[in-house]
Amino acid sequence: MSQEQDSQLPEYKKYSRKELTDVVIDTVCNNVGHGIDAHDVSEDSNIIEDLHGDSLDLVGATIDLDETLCVSMLDEEVGNKYVIRELVDAYYNRLKLEGRIKE
């Protein structure tokens, strides 16, 4: 690959755990709606029980997260992750494999 081609490749952002958590919480809040304030959501929050969302809200959030984070997660990786921490962990592990986590 030439140097010119290499410079045209996107530079993927690296995230700290805190930054990734904030992105996940904001994205989930945007998808669940109901006027939920991200400041009222923690890693222990459950999308269904605490935020009164549903499985379609989780699907919408993961689609948006995939786009925002430039990853493509499999349904098996995120499909039943209704607790924010579980969702953060799934994306954290994927980004870590790709070398995109700030240590």
XYZ file of C-alpha atoms in Angstrom:
103
model
C 0.000 0.000 0.000
C 1.379 3.357 -0.941
C 1.822 6.130 1.593
C -0.911 8.139 -0.167
C -3.397 5.243 0.115
C -2.437 4.721 3.763
C -3.162 8.381 4.568
C -6.682 7.987 3.138
C -7.654 5.261 5.600
C -9.896 6.471 8.425
C -8.248 7.007 11.773
C -10.394 5.188 14.278
C -10.840 6.877 17.610
C -9.519 5.278 20.774
C -11.717 5.331 23.870
C -11.107 5.177 27.588
C -13.539 3.057 29.598
C -15.201 6.274 30.867
C -15.548 7.742 27.358
C -17.011 4.488 26.058
C -19.454 4.317 28.972
C -20.601 7.871 28.264
C -21.136 7.061 24.569
C -23.149 3.929 25.425
C -25.308 5.748 27.997
C -25.989 8.688 25.670
C -26.861 6.368 22.794
C -29.169 4.217 24.911
C -30.920 7.330 26.279
C -31.428 8.654 22.739
C -32.957 5.353 21.643
C -35.151 4.717 24.667
C -36.541 8.237 24.694
C -39.001 9.075 27.456
C -36.925 12.191 28.250
C -34.340 10.173 30.167
C -31.422 12.276 31.346
C -28.063 10.559 30.876
C -27.028 11.830 34.313
C -29.713 9.590 35.833
C -28.315 6.464 34.178
C -25.466 4.356 35.572
C -23.656 1.228 34.491
C -26.042 -0.722 36.721
C -29.126 0.572 34.891
C -31.233 -2.008 33.087
C -32.695 -0.855 29.770
C -36.006 -2.629 30.379
C -36.481 -2.502 34.146
C -34.972 0.901 34.938
C -35.293 2.863 31.698
C -38.604 1.300 30.586
C -37.261 0.450 27.159
C -37.716 -2.718 25.127
C -35.792 -5.047 22.843
C -36.285 -2.713 19.857
C -34.636 0.091 21.839
C -31.629 -2.186 22.394
C -31.499 -3.007 18.670
C -31.626 0.692 17.778
C -28.930 1.503 20.325
C -26.586 -1.206 19.037
C -27.059 -0.083 15.425
C -26.215 3.485 16.451
C -23.267 2.328 18.585
C -21.867 0.259 15.721
C -21.993 3.333 13.496
C -20.605 5.741 16.098
C -17.789 3.412 17.195
C -17.034 2.096 13.675
C -17.474 -1.553 14.621
C -19.808 -4.313 13.544
C -21.021 -6.340 16.491
C -22.774 -9.679 16.058
C -26.235 -10.174 17.540
C -24.761 -12.858 19.812
C -22.334 -10.294 21.253
C -24.957 -7.724 22.270
C -28.384 -9.308 21.771
C -29.283 -9.934 25.416
C -27.224 -7.234 27.103
C -29.852 -5.136 28.853
C -27.639 -3.865 31.685
C -25.524 -0.882 30.598
C -22.348 -2.430 32.078
C -22.817 -5.584 29.964
C -23.224 -3.499 26.827
C -20.164 -1.402 27.679
C -18.163 -4.588 28.353
C -19.110 -6.065 24.971
C -18.003 -2.963 23.074
C -14.940 -2.512 25.297
C -13.776 -6.064 24.555
C -14.257 -5.582 20.810
C -12.432 -2.236 20.753
C -9.631 -3.686 22.891
C -9.131 -6.486 20.353
C -8.824 -3.802 17.691
C -6.297 -1.812 19.742
C -8.735 1.060 20.190
C -8.810 1.344 23.990
C -6.789 3.960 25.853
C -5.044 2.300 28.770
